[in-house]
PDB file of C-alpha atoms in Angstrom:
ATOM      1  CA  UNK A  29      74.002-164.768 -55.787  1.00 41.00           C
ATOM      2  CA  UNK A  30      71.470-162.335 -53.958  1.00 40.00           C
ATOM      3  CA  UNK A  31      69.870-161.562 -57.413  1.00 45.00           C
ATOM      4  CA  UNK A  32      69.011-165.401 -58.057  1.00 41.00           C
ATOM      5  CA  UNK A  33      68.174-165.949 -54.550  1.00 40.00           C
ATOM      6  CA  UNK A  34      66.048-163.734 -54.559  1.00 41.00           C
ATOM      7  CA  UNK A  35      64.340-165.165 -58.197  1.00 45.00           C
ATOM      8  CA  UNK A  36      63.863-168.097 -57.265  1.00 45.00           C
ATOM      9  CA  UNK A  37      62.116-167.254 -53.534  1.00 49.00           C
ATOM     10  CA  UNK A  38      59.386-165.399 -56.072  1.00 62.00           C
ATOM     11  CA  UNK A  39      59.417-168.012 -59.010  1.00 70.00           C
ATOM     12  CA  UNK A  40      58.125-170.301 -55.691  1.00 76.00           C
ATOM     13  CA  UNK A  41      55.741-167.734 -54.708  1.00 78.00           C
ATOM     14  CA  UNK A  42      54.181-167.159 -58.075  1.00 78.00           C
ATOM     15  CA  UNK A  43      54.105-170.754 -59.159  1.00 81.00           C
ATOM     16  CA  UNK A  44      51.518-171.318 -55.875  1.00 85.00           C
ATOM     17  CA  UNK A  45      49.853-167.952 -56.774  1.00 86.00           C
ATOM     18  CA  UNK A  46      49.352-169.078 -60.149  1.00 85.00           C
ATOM     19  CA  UNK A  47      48.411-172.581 -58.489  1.00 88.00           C
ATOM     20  CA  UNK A  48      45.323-170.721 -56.244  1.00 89.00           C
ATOM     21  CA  UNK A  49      43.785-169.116 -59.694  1.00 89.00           C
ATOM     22  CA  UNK A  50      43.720-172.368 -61.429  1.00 89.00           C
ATOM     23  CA  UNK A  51      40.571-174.111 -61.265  1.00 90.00           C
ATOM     24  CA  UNK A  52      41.256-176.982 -63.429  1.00 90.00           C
ATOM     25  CA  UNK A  53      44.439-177.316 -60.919  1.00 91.00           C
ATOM     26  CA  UNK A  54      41.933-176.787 -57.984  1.00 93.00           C
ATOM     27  CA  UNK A  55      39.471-179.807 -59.046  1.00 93.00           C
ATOM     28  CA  UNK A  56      42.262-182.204 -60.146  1.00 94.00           C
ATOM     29  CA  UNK A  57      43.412-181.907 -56.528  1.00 94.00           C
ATOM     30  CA  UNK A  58      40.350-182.031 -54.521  1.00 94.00           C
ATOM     31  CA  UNK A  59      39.834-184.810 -56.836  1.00 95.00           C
ATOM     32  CA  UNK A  60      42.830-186.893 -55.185  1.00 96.00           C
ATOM     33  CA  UNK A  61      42.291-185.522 -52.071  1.00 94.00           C
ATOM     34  CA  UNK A  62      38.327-187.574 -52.382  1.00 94.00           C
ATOM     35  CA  UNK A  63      40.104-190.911 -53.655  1.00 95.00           C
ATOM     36  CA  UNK A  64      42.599-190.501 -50.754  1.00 93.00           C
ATOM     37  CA  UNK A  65      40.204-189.871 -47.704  1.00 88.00           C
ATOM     38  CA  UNK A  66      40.574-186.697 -46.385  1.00 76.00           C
ATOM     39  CA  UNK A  67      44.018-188.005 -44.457  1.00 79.00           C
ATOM     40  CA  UNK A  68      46.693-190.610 -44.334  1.00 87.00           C
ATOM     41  CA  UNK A  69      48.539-189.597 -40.809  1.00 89.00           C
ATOM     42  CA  UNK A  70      50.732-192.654 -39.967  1.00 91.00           C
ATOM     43  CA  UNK A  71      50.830-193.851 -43.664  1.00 95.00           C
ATOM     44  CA  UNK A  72      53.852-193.014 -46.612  1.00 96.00           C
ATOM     45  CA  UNK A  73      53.159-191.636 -49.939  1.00 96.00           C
ATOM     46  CA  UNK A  74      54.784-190.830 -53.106  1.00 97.00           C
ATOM     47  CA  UNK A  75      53.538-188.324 -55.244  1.00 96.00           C
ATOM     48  CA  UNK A  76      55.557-188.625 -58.580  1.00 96.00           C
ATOM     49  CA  UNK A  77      54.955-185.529 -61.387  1.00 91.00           C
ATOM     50  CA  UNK A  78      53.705-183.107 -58.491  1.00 84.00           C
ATOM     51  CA  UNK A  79      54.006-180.204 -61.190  1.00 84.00           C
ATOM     52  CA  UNK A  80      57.705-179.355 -59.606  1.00 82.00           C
ATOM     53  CA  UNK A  81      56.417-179.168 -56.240  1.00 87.00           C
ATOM     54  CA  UNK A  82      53.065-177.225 -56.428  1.00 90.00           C
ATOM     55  CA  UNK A  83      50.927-180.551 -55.827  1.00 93.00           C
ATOM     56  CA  UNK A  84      53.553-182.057 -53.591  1.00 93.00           C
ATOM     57  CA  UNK A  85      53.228-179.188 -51.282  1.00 92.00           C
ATOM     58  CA  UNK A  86      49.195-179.502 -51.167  1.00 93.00           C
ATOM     59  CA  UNK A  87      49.501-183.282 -50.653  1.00 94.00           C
ATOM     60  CA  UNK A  88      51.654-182.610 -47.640  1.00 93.00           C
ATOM     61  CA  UNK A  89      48.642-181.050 -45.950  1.00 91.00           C
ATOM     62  CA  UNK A  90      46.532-184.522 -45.609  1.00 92.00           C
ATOM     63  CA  UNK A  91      49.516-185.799 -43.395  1.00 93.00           C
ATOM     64  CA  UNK A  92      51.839-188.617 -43.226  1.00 94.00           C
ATOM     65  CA  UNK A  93      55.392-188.593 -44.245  1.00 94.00           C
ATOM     66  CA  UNK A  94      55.590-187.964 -48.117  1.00 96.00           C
ATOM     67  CA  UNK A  95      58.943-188.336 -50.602  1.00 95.00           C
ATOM     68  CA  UNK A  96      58.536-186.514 -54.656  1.00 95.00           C
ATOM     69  CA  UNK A  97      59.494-188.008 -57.537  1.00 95.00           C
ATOM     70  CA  UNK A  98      59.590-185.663 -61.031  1.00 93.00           C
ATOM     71  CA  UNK A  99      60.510-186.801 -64.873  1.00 91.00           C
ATOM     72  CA  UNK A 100      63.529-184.722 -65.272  1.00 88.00           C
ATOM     73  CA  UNK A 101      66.261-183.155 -63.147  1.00 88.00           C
ATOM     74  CA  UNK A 102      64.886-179.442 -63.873  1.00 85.00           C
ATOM     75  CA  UNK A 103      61.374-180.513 -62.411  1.00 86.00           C
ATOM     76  CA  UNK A 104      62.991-182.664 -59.389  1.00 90.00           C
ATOM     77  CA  UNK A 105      65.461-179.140 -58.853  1.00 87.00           C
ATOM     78  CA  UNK A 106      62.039-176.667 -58.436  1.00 85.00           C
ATOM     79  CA  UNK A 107      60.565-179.711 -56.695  1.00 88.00           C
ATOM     80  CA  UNK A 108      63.411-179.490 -53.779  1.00 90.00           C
ATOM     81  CA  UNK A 109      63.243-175.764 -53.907  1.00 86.00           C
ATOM     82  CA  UNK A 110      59.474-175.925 -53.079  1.00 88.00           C
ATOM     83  CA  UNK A 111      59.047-178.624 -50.563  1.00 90.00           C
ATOM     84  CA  UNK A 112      62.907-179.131 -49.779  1.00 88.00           C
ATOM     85  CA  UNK A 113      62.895-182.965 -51.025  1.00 87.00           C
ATOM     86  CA  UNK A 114      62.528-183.754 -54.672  1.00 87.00           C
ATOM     87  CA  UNK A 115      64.297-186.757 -56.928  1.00 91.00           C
ATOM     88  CA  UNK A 116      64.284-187.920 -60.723  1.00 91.00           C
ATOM     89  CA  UNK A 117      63.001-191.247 -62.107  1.00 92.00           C
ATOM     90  CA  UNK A 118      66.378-192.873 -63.239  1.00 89.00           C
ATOM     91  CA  UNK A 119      67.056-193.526 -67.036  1.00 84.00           C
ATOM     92  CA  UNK A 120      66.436-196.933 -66.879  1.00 87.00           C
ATOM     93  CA  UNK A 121      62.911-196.030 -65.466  1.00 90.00           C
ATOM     94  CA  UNK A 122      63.494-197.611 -62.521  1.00 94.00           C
ATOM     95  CA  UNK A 123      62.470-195.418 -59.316  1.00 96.00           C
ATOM     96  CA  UNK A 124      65.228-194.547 -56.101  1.00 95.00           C
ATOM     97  CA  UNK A 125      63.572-196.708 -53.861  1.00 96.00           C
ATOM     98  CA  UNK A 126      63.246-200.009 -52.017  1.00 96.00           C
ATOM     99  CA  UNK A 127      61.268-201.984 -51.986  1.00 97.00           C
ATOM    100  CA  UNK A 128      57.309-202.018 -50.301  1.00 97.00           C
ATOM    101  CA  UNK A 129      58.510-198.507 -49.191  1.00 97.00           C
ATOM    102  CA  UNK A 130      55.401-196.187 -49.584  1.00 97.00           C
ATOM    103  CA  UNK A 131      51.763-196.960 -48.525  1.00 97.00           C
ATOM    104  CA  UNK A 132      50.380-194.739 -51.619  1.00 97.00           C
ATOM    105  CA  UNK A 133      51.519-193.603 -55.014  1.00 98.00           C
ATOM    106  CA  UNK A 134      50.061-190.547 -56.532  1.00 97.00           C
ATOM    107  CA  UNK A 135      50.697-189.873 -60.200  1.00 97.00           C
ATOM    108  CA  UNK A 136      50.147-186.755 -61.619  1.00 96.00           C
ATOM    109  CA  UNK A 137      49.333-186.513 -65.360  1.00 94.00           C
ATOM    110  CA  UNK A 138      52.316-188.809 -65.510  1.00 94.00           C
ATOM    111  CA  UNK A 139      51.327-192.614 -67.487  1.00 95.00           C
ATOM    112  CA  UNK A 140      50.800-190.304 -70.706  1.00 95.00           C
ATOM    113  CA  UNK A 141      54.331-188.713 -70.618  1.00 93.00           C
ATOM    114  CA  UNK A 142      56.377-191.824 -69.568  1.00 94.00           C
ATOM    115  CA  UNK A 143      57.724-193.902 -72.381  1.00 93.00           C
ATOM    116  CA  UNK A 144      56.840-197.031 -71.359  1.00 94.00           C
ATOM    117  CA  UNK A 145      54.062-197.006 -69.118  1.00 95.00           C
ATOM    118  CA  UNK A 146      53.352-200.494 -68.578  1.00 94.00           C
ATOM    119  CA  UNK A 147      56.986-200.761 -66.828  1.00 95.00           C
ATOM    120  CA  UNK A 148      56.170-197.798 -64.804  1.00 96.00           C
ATOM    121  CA  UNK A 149      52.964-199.324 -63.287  1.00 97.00           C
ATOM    122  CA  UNK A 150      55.055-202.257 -62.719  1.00 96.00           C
ATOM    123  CA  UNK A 151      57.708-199.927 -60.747  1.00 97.00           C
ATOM    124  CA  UNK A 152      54.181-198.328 -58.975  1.00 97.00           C
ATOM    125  CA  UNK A 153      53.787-201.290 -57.974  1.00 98.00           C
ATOM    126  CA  UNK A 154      57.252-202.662 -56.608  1.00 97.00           C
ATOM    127  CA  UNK A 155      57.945-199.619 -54.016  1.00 98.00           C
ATOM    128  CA  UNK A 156      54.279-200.177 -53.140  1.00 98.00           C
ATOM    129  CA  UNK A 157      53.262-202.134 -49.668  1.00 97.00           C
ATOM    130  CA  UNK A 158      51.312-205.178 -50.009  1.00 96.00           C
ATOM    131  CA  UNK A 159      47.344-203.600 -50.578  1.00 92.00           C
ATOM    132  CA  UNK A 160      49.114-200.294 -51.067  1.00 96.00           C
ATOM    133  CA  UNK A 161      47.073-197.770 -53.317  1.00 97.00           C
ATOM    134  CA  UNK A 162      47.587-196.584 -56.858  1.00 98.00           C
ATOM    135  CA  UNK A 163      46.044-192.732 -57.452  1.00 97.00           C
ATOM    136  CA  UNK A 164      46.916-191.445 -60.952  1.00 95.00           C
ATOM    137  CA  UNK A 165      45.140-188.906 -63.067  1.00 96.00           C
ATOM    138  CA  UNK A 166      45.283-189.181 -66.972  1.00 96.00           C
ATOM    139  CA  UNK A 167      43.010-187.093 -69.586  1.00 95.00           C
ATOM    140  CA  UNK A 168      40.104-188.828 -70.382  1.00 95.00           C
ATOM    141  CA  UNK A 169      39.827-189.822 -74.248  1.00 93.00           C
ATOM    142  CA  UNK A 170      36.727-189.337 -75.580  1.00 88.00           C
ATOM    143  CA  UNK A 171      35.430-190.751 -79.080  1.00 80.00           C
ATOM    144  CA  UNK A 172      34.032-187.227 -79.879  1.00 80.00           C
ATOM    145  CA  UNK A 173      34.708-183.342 -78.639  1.00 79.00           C
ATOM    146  CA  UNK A 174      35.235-180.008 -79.754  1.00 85.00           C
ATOM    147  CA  UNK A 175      38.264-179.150 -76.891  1.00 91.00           C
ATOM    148  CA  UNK A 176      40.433-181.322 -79.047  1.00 89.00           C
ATOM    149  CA  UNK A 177      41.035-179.532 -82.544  1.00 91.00           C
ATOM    150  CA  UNK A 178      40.424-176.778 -81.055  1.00 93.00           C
ATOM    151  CA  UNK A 179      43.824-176.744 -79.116  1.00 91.00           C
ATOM    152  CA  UNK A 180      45.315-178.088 -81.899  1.00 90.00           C
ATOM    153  CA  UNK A 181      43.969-174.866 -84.110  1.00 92.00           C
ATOM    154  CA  UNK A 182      45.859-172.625 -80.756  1.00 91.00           C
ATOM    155  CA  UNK A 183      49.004-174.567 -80.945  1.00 89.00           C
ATOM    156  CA  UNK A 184      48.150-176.082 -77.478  1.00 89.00           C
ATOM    157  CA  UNK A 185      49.182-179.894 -78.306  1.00 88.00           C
ATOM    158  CA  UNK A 186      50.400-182.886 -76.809  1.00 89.00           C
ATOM    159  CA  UNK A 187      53.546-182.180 -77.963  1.00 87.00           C
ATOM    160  CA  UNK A 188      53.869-178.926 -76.680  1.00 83.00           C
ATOM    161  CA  UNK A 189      53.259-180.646 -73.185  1.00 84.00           C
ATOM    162  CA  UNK A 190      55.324-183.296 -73.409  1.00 85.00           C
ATOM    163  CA  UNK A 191      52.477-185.805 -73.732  1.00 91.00           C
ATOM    164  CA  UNK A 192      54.213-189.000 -75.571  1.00 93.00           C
ATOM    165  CA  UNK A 193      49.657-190.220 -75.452  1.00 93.00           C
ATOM    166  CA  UNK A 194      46.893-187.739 -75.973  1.00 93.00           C
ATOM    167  CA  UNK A 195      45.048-190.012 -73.021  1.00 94.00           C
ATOM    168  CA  UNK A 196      42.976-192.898 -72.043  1.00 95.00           C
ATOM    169  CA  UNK A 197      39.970-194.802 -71.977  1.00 92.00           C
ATOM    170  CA  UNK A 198      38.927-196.645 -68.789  1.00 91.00           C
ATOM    171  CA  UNK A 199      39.022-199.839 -70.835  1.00 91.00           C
ATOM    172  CA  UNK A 200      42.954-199.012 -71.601  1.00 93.00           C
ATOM    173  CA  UNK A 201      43.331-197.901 -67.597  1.00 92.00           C
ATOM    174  CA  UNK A 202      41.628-201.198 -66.673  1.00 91.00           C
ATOM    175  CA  UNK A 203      44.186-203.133 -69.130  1.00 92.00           C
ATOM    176  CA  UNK A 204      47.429-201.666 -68.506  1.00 94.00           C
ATOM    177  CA  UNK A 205      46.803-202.199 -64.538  1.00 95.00           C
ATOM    178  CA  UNK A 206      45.012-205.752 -64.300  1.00 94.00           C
ATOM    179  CA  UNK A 207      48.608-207.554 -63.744  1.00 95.00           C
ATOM    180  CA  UNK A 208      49.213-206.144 -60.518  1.00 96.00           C
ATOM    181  CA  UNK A 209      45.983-203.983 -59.386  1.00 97.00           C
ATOM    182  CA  UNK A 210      42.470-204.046 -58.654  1.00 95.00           C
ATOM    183  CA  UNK A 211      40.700-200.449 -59.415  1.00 94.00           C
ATOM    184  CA  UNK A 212      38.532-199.632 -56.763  1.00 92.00           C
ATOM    185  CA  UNK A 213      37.041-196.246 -57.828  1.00 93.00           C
ATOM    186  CA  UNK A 214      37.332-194.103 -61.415  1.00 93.00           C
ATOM    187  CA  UNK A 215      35.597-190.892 -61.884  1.00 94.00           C
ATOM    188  CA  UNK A 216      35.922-187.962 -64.457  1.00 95.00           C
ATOM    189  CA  UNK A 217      36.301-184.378 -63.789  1.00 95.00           C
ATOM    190  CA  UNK A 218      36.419-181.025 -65.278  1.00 94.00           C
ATOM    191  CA  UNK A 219      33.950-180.785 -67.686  1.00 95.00           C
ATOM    192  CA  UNK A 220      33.450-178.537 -71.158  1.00 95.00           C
ATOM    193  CA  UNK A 221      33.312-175.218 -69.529  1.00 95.00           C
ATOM    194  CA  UNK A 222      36.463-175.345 -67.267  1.00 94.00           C
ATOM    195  CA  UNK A 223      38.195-177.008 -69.673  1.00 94.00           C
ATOM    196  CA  UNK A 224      37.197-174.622 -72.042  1.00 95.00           C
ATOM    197  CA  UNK A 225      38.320-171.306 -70.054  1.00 93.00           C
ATOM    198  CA  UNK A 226      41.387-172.773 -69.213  1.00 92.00           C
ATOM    199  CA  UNK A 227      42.284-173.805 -72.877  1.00 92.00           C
ATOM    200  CA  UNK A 228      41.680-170.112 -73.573  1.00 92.00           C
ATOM    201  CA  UNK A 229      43.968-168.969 -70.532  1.00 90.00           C
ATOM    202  CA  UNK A 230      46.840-171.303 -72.326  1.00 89.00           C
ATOM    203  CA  UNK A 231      46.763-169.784 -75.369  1.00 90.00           C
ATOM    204  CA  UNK A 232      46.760-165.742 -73.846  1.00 89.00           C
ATOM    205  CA  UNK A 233      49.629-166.933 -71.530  1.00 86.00           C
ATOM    206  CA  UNK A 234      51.596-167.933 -74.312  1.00 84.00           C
ATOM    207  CA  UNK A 235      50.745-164.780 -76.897  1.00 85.00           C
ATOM    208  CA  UNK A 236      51.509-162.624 -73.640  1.00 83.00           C
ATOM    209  CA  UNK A 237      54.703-164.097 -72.930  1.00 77.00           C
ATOM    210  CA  UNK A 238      55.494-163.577 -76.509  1.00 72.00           C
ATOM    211  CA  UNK A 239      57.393-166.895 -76.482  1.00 60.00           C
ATOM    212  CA  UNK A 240      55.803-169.296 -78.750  1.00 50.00           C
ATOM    213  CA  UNK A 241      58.757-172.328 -78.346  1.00 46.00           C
ATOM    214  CA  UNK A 242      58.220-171.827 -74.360  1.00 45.00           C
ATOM    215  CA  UNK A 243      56.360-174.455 -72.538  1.00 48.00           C
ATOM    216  CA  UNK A 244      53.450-172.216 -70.669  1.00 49.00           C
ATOM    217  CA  UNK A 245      51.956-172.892 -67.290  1.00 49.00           C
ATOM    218  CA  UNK A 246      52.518-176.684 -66.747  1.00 46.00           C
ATOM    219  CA  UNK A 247      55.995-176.037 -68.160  1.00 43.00           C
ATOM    220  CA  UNK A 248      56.730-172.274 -65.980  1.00 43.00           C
ATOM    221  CA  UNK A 249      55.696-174.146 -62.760  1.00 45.00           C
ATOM    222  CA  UNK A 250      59.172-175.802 -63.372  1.00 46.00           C
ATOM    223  CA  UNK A 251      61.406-172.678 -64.565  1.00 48.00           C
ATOM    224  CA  UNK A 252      63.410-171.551 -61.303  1.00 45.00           C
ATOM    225  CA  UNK A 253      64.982-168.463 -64.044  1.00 49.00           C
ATOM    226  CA  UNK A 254      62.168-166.821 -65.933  1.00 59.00           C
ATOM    227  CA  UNK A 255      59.474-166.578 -62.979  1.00 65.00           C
ATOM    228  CA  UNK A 256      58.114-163.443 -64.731  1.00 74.00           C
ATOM    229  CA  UNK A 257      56.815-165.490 -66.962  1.00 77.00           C
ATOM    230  CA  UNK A 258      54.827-167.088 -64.554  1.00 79.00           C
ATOM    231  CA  UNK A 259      53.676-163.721 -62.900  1.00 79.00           C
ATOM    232  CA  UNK A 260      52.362-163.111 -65.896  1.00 82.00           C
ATOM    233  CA  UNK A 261      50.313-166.250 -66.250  1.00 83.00           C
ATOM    234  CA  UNK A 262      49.215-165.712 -62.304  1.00 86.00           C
ATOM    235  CA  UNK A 263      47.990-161.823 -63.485  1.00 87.00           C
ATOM    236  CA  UNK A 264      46.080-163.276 -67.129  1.00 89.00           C
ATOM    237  CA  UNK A 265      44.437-166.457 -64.645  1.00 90.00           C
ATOM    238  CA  UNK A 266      43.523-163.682 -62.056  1.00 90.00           C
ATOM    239  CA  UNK A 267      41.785-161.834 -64.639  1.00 91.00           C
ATOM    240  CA  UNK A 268      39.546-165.295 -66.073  1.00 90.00           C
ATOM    241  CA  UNK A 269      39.054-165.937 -62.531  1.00 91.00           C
ATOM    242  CA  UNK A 270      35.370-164.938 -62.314  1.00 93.00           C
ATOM    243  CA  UNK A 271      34.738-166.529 -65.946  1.00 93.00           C
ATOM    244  CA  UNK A 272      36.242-169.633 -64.450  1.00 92.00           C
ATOM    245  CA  UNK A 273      33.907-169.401 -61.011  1.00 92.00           C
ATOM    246  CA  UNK A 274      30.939-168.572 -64.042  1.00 95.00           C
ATOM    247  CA  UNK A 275      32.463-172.146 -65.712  1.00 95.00           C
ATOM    248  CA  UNK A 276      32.333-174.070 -62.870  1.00 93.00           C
ATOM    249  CA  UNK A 277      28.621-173.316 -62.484  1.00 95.00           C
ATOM    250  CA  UNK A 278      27.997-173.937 -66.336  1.00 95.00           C
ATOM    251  CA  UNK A 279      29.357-177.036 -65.899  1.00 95.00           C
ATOM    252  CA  UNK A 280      27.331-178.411 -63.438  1.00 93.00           C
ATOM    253  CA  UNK A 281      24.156-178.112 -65.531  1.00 94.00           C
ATOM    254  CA  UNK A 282      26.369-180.818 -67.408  1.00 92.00           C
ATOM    255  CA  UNK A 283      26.356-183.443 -65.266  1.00 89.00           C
ATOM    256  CA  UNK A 284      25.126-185.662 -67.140  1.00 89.00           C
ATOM    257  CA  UNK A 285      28.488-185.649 -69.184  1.00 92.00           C
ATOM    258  CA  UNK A 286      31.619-186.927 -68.569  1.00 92.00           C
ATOM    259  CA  UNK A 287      34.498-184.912 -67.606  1.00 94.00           C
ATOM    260  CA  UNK A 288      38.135-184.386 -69.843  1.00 95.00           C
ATOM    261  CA  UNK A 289      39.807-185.659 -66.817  1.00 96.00           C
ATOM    262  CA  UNK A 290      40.213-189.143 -65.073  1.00 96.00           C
ATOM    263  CA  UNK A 291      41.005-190.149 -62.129  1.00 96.00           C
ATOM    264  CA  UNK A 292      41.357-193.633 -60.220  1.00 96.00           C
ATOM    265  CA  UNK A 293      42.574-195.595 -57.421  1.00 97.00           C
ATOM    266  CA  UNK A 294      43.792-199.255 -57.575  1.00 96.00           C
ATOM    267  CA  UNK A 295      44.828-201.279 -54.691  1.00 97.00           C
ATOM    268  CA  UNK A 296      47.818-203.461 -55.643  1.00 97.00           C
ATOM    269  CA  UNK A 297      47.248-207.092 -55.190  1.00 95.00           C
ATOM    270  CA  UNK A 298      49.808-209.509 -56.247  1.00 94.00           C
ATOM    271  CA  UNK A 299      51.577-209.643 -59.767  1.00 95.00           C
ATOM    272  CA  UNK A 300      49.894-212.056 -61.807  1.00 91.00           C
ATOM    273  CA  UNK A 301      49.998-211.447 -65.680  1.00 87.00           C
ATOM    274  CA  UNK A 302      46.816-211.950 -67.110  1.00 73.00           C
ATOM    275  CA  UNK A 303      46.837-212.333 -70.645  1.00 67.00           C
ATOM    276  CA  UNK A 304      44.113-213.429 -73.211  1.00 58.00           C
ATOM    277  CA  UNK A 305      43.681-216.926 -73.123  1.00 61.00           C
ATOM    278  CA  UNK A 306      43.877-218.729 -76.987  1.00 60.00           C
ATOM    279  CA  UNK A 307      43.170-222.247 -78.024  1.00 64.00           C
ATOM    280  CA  UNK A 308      45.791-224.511 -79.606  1.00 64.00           C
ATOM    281  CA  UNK A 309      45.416-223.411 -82.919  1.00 66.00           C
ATOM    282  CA  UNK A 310      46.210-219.864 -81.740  1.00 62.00           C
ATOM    283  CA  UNK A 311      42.555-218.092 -81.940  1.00 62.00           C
ATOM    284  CA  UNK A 312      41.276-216.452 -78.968  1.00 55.00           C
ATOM    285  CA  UNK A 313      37.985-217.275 -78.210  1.00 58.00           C
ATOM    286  CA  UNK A 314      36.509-214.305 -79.057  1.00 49.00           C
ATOM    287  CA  UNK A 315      37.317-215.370 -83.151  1.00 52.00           C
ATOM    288  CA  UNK A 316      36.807-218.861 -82.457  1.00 59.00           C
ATOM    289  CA  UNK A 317      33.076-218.018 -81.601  1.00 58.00           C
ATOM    290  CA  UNK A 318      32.800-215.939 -84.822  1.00 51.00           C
ATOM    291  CA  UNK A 319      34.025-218.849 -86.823  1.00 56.00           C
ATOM    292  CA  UNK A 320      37.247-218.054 -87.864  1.00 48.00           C
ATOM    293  CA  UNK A 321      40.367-215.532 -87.066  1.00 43.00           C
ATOM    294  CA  UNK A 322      39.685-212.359 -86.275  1.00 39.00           C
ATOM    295  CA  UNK A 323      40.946-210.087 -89.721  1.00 43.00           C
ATOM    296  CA  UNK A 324      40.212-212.804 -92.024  1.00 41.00           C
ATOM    297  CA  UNK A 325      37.363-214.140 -94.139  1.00 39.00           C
ATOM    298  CA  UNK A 326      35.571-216.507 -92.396  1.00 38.00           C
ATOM    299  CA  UNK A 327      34.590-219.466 -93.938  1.00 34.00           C
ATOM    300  CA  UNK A 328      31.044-220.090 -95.401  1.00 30.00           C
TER     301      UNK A 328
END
C-alpha cells in the first residue's frame, strides 16, 4: 500500500514536471487563459478533458470555483488524484450535472475524440448559464502541411491518440455551434516550429520507453502505475527544452501563418436550429441559382 502510495504521489509530480517542459502544453494554456480574461473570481467553470488533471490544476489558478470532467474512468481517477475532484462523461454522453450549473466550459482537445460531437455541444450547452461561455481547443485542419505525413511516417496518428477526427476548419467550428452559440473570438496557435520539435519529442518518448502499443505523453499524463514512463518523457522534453525556446522564436518570424492549433470562445445564446433553408421542390438556393441540383447536369 506504501509502495503505490508512494507511485502515484510521483506519477503526480512528474506528470506537472513533464507539464512545465512542454511548450506546445504551455501556449495551448496561455491560450485559454487570453480567451478567458486573466480571472473569473465569483464565476463556475468546467473544464472537461483537462489531460487527467494537469490543465485542471492550472485553470484553478484564475479563480472561481471549478468541477473536471474526463472521457474515461482512468482519466477522471488521475484527475481526482491531482486536483482531488474529477468525474466521467456518462455512456449515454450525457454530463453529471444540472442544469445552467457552470458559468464557463473549457474543452480540452475534446470535440475530436467524442463520438458524437454535435450532442456534446448540445450538453455544453445545457449545464451552461444563460450567456455562459464555450472555450474549446481543436487542431486546426489545414488544406496543405508537411507535420501531417510526417507523423504518420513516426507512427504518431490520430489513432494512436484517440482522435475519432484528425481536426477542424473554422467553417466546420462555426457549423457544428450555430444552433446554440455565437463565437466571439477564434485564433490559431503553435505554429511549424513548435509543432515540429514536439512531434520529434513524441516519437523519442515512445522509442525510449521501448513501448510502441503505449499511448506516450497525452496518454502517461493519465497512467497512475507506470509514472517512470513519464519521468522519462519529463528527462527527453528537458533535454529539447532549449530547441523548443529556439522554436518558439523561429516561429514568430512566421506570423504570417496560421498556427496547427485552434482555439475559440462562443457565448451560448438560445437553442435555435438553424438549418439550410430549401424551396418546395427541395433545392437549396445555392443550386437553384446555378440552375439546377447541385450533383447533377444542369439543363441547357
Amino acid at each position: 500500500m506504501q509502495k503505490e502510495t508512494t507511485q502515484a504521489g510521483s506519477s503526480q509530480e512528474w506528470r506537472l514536471r513533464l507539464f512545465s517542459k512542454s511548450l506546445a502544453g504551455q501556449l495551448k494554456l496561455r491560450s485559454i487563459a487570453a480567451l478567458l480574461g486573466g480571472s473569473i473570481e465569483g464565476r463556475r467553470g468546467l473544464d472537461i478533458g483537462g489531460h487527467s488533471g494537469v490543465f485542471s490544476q492550472n485553470l484553478r489558478r484564475f479563480g472561481g470555483t471549478w468541477r473536471s470532467l474526463e472521457l474515461d474512468a482512468k482519466s477522471a481517477a488521475a484527475c481526482a488524484a491531482l486536483v482531488g475532484d474529477g468525474a466521467q462523461i456518462g455512456s449515454d454522453g450525457k454530463f453529471p450535472f444540472e442544469d445552467a450549473s457552470f458559468d464557463v466550459v473549457v474543452a480540452i482537445d475534446v470535440l475530436e475524440r467524442v463520438a458524437d460531437e454535435s450532442a456534446f455541444v448540445a450538453e455544453c450547452h445545457r449545464v451552461l448559464k444563460p450567456k455562459g461561455w464555450l472555450i474549446f481547443t481543436v487542431p486546426l485542419v489545414k488544406s496543405w502541411g508537411l507535420l501531417p505525413p510526417l507523423r504518420q511516417m513516426l507512427g504518431l496518428t490520430d489513432e494512436r491518440y484517440g482522435r475519432l477526427r484528425p481536426g477542424y476548419t473554422e467553417p466546420q467550428l462555426f457549423t457544428l455551434l450555430k444552433d446554440g452559440f455565437d463565437v466571439q473570438d477564434a485564433k490559431t496557435y503553435s505554429r511549424f516550429f513548435v509543432e515540429l520539435v514536439d512531434t520529434l519529442g513524441r516519437f523519442v518518448v515512445r522509442q525510449v520507453n521501448k513501448d510502441r502499443s503505449s499511448a506516450d505523453f497525452a496518454g502517461m499524463l493519465a497512467d497512475e502505475q507506470d509514472f517512470r514512463k513519464i519521468e522519462k518523457a519529463f528527462r527527453v522534453y528537458s533535454f529539447l527544452y532549449p530547441v523548443f525556446w529556439l522554436a518558439a522564436q523561429l516561429d514568430g518570424l512566421l506570423f504570417f501563418t496560421r498556427g496547427y492549433h485552434l482555439v475559440a470562445r462562443g457565448k451560448r445564446r438560445q437553442w435555435i436550429p438553424r438549418r439550410t433553408p430549401v424551396l418546395a421542390d427541395g433545392r437549396s438556393i445555392a443550386e437553384a441559382a446555378l440552375g439546377g441540383k447541385i450533383g447533377t447536369a444542369a439543363p441547357f
